[in-house]
GROMACS .gro file of C-alpha atoms in nm:
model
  343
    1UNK     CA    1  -0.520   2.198  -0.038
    2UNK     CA    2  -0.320   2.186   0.310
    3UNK     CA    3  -0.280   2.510   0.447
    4UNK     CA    4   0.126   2.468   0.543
    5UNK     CA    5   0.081   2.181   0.802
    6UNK     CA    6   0.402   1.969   0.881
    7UNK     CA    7   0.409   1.623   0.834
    8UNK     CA    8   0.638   1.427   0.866
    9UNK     CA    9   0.786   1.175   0.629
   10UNK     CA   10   0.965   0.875   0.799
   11UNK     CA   11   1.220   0.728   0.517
   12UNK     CA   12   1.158   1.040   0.349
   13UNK     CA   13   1.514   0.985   0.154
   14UNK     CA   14   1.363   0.630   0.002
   15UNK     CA   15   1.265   0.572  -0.360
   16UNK     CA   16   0.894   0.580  -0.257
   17UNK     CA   17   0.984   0.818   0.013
   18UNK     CA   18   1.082   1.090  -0.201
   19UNK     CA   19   0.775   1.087  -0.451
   20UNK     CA   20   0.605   1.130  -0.098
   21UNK     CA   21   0.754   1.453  -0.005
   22UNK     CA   22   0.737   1.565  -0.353
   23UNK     CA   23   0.337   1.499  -0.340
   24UNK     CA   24   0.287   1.659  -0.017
   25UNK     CA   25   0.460   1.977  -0.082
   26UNK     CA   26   0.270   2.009  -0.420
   27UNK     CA   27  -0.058   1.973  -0.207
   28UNK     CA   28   0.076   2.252   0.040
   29UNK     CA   29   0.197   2.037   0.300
   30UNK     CA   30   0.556   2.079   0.477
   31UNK     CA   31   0.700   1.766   0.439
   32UNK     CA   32   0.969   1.691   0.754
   33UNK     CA   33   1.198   1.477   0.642
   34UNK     CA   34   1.331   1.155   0.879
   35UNK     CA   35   1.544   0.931   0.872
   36UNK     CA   36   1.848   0.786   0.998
   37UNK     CA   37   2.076   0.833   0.715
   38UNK     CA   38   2.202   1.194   0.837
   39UNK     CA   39   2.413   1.288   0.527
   40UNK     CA   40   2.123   1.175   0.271
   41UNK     CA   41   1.898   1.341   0.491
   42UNK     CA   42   2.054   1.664   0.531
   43UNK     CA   43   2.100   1.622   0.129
   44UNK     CA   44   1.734   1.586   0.060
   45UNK     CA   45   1.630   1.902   0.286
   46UNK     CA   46   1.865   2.090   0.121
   47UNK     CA   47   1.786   2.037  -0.178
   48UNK     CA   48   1.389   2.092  -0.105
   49UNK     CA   49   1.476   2.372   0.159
   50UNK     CA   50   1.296   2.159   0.389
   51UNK     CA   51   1.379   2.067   0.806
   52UNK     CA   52   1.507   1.766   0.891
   53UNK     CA   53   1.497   1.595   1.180
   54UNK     CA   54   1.746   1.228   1.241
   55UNK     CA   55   1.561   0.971   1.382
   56UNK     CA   56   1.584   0.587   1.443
   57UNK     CA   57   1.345   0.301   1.562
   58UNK     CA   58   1.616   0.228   1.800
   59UNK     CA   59   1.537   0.546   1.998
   60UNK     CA   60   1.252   0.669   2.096
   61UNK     CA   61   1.365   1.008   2.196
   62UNK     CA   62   1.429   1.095   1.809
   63UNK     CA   63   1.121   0.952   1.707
   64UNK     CA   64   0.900   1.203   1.911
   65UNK     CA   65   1.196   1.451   1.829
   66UNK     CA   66   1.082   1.362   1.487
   67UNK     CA   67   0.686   1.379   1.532
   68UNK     CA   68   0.682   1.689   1.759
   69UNK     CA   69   0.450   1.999   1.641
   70UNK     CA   70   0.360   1.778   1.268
   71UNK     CA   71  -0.033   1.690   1.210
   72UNK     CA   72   0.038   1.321   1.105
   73UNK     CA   73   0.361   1.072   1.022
   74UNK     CA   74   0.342   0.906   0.684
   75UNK     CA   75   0.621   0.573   0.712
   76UNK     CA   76   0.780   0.501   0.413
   77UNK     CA   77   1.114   0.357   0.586
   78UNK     CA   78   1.139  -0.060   0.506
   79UNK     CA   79   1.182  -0.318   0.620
   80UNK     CA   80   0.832  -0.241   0.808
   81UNK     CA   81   0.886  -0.517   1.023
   82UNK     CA   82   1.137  -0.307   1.181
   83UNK     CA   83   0.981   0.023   1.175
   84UNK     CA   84   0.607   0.012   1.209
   85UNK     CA   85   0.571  -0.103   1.526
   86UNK     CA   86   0.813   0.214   1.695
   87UNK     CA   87   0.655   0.464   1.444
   88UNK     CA   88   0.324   0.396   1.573
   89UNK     CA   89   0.354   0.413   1.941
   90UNK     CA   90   0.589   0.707   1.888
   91UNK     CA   91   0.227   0.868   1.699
   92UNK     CA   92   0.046   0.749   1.935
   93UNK     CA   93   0.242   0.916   2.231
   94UNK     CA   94   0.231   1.213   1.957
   95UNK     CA   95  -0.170   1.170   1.951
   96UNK     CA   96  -0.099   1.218   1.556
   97UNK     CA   97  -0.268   1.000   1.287
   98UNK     CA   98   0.039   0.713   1.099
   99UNK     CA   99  -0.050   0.627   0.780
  100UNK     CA  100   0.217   0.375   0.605
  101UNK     CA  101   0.264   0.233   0.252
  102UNK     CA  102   0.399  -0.136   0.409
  103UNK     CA  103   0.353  -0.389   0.130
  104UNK     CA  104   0.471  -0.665   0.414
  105UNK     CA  105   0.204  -0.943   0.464
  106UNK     CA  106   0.325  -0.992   0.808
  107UNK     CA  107   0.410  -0.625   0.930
  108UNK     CA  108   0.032  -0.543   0.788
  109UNK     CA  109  -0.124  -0.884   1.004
  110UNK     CA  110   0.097  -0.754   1.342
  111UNK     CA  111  -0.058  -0.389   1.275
  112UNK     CA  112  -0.427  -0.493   1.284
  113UNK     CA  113  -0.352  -0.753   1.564
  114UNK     CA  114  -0.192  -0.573   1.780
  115UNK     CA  115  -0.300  -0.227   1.768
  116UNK     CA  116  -0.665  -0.219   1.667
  117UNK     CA  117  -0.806  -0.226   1.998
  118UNK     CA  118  -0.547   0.028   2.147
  119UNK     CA  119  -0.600   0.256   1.869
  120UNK     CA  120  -1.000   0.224   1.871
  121UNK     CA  121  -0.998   0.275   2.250
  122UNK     CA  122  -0.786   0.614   2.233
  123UNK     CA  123  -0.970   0.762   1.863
  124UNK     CA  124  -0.623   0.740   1.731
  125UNK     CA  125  -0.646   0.685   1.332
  126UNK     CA  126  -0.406   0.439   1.189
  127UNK     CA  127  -0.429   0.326   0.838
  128UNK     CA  128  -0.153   0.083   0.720
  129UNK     CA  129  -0.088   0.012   0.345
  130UNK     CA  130  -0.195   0.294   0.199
  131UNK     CA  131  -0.022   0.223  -0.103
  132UNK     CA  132  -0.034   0.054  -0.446
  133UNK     CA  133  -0.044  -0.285  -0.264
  134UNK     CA  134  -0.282  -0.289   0.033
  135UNK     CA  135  -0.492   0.063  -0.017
  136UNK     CA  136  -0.574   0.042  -0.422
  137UNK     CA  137  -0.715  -0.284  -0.447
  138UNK     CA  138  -0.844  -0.270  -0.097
  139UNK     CA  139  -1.042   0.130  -0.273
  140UNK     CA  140  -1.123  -0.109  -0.579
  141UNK     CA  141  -1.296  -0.425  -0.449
  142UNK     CA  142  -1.500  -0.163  -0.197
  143UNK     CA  143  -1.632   0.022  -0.463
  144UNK     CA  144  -1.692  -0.301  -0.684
  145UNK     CA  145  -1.878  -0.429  -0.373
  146UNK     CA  146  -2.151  -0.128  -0.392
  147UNK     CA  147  -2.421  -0.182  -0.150
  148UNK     CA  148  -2.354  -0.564  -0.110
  149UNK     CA  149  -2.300  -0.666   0.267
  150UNK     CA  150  -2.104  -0.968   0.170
  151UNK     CA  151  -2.020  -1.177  -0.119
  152UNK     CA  152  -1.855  -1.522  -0.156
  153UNK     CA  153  -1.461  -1.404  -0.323
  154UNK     CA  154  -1.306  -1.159  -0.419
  155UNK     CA  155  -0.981  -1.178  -0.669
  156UNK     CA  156  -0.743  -0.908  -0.750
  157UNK     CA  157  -0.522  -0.919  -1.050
  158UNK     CA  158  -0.237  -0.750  -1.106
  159UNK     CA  159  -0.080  -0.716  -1.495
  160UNK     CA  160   0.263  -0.456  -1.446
  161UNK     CA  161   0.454  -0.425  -1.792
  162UNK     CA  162   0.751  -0.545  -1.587
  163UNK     CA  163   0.873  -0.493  -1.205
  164UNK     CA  164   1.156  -0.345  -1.149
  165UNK     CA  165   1.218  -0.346  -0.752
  166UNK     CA  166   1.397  -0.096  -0.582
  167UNK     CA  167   1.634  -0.192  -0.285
  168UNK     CA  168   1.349  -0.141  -0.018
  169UNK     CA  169   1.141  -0.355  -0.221
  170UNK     CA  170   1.416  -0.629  -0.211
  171UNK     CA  171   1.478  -0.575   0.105
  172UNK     CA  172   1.098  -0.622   0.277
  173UNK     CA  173   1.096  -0.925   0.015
  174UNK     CA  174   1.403  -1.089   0.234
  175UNK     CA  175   1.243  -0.973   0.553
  176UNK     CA  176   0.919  -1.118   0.466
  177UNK     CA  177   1.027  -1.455   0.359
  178UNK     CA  178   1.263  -1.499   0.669
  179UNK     CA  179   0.994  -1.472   0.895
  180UNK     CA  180   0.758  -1.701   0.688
  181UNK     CA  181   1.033  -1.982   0.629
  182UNK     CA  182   0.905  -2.206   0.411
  183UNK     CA  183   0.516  -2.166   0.365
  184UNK     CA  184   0.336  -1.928   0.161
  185UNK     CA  185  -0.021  -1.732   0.271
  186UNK     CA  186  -0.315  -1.799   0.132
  187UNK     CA  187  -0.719  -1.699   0.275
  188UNK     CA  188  -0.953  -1.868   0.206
  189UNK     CA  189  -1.282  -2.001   0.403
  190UNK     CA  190  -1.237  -1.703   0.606
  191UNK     CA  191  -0.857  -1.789   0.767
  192UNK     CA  192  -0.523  -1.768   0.659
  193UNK     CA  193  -0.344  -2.100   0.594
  194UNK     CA  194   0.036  -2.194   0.589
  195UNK     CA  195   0.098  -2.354   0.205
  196UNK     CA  196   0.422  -2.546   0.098
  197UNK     CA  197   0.313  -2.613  -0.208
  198UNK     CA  198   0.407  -2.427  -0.511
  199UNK     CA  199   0.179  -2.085  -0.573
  200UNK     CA  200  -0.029  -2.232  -0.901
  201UNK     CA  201   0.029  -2.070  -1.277
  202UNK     CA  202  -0.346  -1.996  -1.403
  203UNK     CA  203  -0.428  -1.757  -1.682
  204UNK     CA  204  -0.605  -1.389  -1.589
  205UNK     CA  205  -0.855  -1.237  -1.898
  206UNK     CA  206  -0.793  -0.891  -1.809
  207UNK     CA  207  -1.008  -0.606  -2.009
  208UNK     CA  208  -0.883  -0.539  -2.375
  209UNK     CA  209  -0.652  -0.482  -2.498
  210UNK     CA  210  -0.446  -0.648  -2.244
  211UNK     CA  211  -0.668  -0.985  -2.269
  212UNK     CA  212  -0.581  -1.345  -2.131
  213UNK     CA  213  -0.265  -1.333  -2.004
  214UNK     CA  214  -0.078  -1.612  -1.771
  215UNK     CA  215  -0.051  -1.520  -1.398
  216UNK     CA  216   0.065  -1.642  -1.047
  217UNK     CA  217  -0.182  -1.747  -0.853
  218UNK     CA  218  -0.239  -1.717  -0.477
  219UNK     CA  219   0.064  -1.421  -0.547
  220UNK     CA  220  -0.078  -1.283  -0.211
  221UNK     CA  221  -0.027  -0.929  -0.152
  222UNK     CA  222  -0.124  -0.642   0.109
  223UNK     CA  223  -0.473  -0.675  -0.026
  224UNK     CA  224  -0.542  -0.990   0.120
  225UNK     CA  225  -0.507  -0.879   0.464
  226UNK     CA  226  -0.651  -0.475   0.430
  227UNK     CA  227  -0.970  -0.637   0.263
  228UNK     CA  228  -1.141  -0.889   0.513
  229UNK     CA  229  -1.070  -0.662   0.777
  230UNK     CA  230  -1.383  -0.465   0.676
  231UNK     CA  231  -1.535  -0.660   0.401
  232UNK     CA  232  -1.766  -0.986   0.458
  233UNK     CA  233  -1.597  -1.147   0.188
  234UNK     CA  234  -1.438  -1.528   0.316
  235UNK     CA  235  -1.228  -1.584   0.024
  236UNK     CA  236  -1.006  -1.305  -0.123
  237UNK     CA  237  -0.709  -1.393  -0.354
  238UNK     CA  238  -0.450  -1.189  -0.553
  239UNK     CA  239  -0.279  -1.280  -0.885
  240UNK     CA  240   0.058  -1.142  -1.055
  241UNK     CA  241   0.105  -1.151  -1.422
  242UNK     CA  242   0.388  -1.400  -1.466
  243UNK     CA  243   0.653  -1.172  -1.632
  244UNK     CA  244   0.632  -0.911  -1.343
  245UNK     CA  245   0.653  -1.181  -1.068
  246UNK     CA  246   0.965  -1.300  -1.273
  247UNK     CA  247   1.142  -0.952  -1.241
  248UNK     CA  248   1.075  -0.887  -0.873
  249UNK     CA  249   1.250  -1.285  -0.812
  250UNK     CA  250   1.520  -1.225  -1.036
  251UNK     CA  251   1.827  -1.167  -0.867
  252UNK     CA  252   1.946  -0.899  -1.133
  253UNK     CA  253   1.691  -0.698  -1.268
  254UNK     CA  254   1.799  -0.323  -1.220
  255UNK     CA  255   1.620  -0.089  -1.037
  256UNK     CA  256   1.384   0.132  -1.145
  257UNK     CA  257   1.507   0.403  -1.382
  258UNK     CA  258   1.337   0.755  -1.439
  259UNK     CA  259   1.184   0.831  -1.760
  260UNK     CA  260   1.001   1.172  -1.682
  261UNK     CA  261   1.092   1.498  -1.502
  262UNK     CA  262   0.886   1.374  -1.193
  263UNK     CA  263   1.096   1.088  -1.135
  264UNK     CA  264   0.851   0.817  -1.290
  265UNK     CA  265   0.955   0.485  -1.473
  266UNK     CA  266   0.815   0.325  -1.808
  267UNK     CA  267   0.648   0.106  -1.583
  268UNK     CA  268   0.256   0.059  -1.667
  269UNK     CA  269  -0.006  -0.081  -1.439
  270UNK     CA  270  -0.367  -0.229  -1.471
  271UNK     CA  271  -0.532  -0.355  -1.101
  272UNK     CA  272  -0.898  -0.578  -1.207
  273UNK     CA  273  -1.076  -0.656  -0.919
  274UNK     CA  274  -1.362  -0.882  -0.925
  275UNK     CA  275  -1.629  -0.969  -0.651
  276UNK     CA  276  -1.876  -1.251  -0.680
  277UNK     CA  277  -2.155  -1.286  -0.484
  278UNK     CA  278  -2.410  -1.621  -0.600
  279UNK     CA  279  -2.453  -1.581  -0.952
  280UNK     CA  280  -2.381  -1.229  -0.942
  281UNK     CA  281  -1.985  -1.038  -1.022
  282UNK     CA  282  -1.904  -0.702  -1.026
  283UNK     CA  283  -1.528  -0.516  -1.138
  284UNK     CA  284  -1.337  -0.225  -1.086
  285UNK     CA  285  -0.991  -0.151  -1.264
  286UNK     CA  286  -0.778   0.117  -1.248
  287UNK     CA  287  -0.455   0.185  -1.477
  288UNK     CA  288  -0.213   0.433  -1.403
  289UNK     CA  289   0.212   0.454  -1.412
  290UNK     CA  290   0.483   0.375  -1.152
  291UNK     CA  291   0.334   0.151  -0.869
  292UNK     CA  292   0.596   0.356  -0.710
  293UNK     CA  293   0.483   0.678  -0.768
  294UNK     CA  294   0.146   0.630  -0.764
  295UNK     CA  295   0.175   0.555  -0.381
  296UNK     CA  296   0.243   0.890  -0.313
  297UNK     CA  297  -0.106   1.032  -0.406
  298UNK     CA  298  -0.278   0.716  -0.256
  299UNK     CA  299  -0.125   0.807   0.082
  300UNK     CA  300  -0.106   1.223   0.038
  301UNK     CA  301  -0.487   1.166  -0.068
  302UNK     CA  302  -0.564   0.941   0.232
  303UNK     CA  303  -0.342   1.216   0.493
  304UNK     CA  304  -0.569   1.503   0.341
  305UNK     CA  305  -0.889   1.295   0.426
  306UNK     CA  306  -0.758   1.214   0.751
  307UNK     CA  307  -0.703   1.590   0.833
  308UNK     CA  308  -1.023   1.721   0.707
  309UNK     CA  309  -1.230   1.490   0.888
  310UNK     CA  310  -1.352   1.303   0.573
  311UNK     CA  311  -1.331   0.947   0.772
  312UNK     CA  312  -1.557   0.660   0.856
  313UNK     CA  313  -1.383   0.501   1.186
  314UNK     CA  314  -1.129   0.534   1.365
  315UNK     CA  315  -0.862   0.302   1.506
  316UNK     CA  316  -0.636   0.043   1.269
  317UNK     CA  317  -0.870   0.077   0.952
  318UNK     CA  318  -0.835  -0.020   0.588
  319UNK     CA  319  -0.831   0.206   0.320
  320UNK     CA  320  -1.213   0.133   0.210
  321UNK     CA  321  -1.303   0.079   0.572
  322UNK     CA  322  -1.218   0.453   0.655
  323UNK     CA  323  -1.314   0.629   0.331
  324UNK     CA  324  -1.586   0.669   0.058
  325UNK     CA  325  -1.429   0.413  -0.185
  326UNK     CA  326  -1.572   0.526  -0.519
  327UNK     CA  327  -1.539   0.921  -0.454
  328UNK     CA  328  -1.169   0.826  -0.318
  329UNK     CA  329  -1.085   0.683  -0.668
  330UNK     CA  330  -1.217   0.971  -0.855
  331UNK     CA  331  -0.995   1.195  -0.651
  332UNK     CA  332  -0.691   1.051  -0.763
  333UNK     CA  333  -0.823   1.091  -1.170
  334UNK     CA  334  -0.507   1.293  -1.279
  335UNK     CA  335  -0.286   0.953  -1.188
  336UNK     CA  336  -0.563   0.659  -1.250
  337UNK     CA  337  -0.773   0.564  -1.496
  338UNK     CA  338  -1.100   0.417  -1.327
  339UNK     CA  339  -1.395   0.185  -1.461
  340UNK     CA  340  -1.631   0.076  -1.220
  341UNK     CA  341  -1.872  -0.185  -1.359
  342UNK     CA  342  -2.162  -0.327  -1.119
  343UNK     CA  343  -2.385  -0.577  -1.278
   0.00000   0.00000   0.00000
């Protein structure tokens, strides 16, 4: 457990901000809250008895305001395409580890291109998507891997009982498809290529009792950039279930709506990952509740590594680059349900 240490919480007032704050304070962190919103803000800390501090990406001044005397910065605040790139030099001035739970191909791609080297060069830690997207599958198709060096794919498969987005989630969705225009991502042979052609409708046999179920394919995710960043592994796709990748497009499905005290929806979750190497596949899945709030112990978990030194590298690192995968997982038993199969 954190011994009192501030950290602050950038979009701390967010849907996946507050499960954040809520996470770190049960770990015995003190969460400072950020944000630009002042009244939300200063209704948040009040209701926590927490500090805030105001902050926007249009001023750097706040932002160090912000960061001053805290151990790390955890950015929750979308659209990331916005905010990453001032959070980060604003923890790098700081010398404080960011950690983010960005979900945004592109804001992920700009985060390893343009600040790996900087961030290598001055031992600065940076780990971006630490979240449901990006850091779970990336955890799950490191510890399928085992001691392989390389194998030839690697496929990710998402089955939610339904998707619900919340207004950030909407939001980075508009964001990210402005800046694409009219191609979709896909890797494969080792690059990323452009696509205009419709994303194709396959069918997913996920472990019982969920069984075959039709998904997106190519329904490319965080994953798909965290993963060959640190993993020999040329082809690497991810896959929706067709239902949830009709509720996040839908124009009205409602936002998410608590169903427990800790703020959690109905929502269900089941992440299979298969590698293949020759002849050869391994799998790892993990089930669990709320891709929303399960990002918060994903990222608290990842901070508390961070902190205590239990790292692998250092610079702009994914999730399974920068810790031990399978012990990872384990950690976060109270919220996951893990199988690890290697063949």
């Amino acid at each position: 457990m954190a011994s009192g240490q501030l950290v602050t919480v950038f979009g701390a007032y967010g849907h996946t901000g507050r499960f954040v704050v809520a996470e770190l304070a049960a770990r015995g962190f003190v969460p400072v809250l950020s944000g630009r919103n002042v009244q939300t803000l200063e209704e948040l800390a009040h209701e926590h008895g927490l500090e805030a501090r105001v902050a926007s990406v249009d001023d750097p001044a706040s932002l160090d305001r912000a960061l001053a005397g805290t151990a790390a910065v955890i950015n929750c605040a979308g659209p990331f395409a916005s905010t990453v790139g001032p959070v980060i030099e604003a923890a790098l001035r700081a010398k404080i580890p960011y950690l983010d739970v960005a979900a945004e191909l592109e804001a992920n791609l700009d985060t390893f291109a343009h600040y790996r080297e900087r961030a290598r060069d001055a031992g600065a830690v940076i780990v971006p998507a630490m979240a449901f997207f990006g850091g779970l599958g990336d955890l799950l198709a490191t510890a399928a891997m085992g001691d392989w060096t390389e194998a030839d794919e690697a496929h990710i498969a998402y089955a939610l009982s339904n998707w619900h987005p919340t207004a950030g989630t909407r939001l980075s969705g508009a964001v990210s498809r402005e800046r694409r225009g009219a191609h979709r991502l896909r890797y494969s042979g080792g690059q990323w290529e452009h696509r205009t052609d419709a994303a194709p409708v396959l069918e997913w046999t996920f472990p019982e009792p969920m069984g075959r179920r039709p998904v997106i394919g190519e329904f490319t995710m965080a994953d798909v950039v965290t993963v060959p960043q640190h993993l020999s592994i040329p082809d690497v796709t991810t896959y929706m279930t067709a239902e949830a990748a009709r509720d996040v497009t839908a124009p009205h499905t409602p936002a998410p709506t608590a169903t427990d005290e800790s703020g959690r929806s109905n929502q269900t979750f089941l992440v299979d990952v298969v590698v293949r190497s020759g002849g050869a596949e391994r799998r790892a899945t993990a089930r669990g509740q709320d891709i929303y709030a399960v990002t918060a112990p994903l990222v608290s978990e990842a901070l508390e590594r961070v902190l205590t030194g239990r790292t692998k590298a250092v610079g702009v690192v994914s999730a399974g680059e920068i810790f031990d995968a399978p012990d990872f997982l384990h950690a976060l038993a109270p919220h996951i349900t893990l199988d690890l199969v290697l063949v």
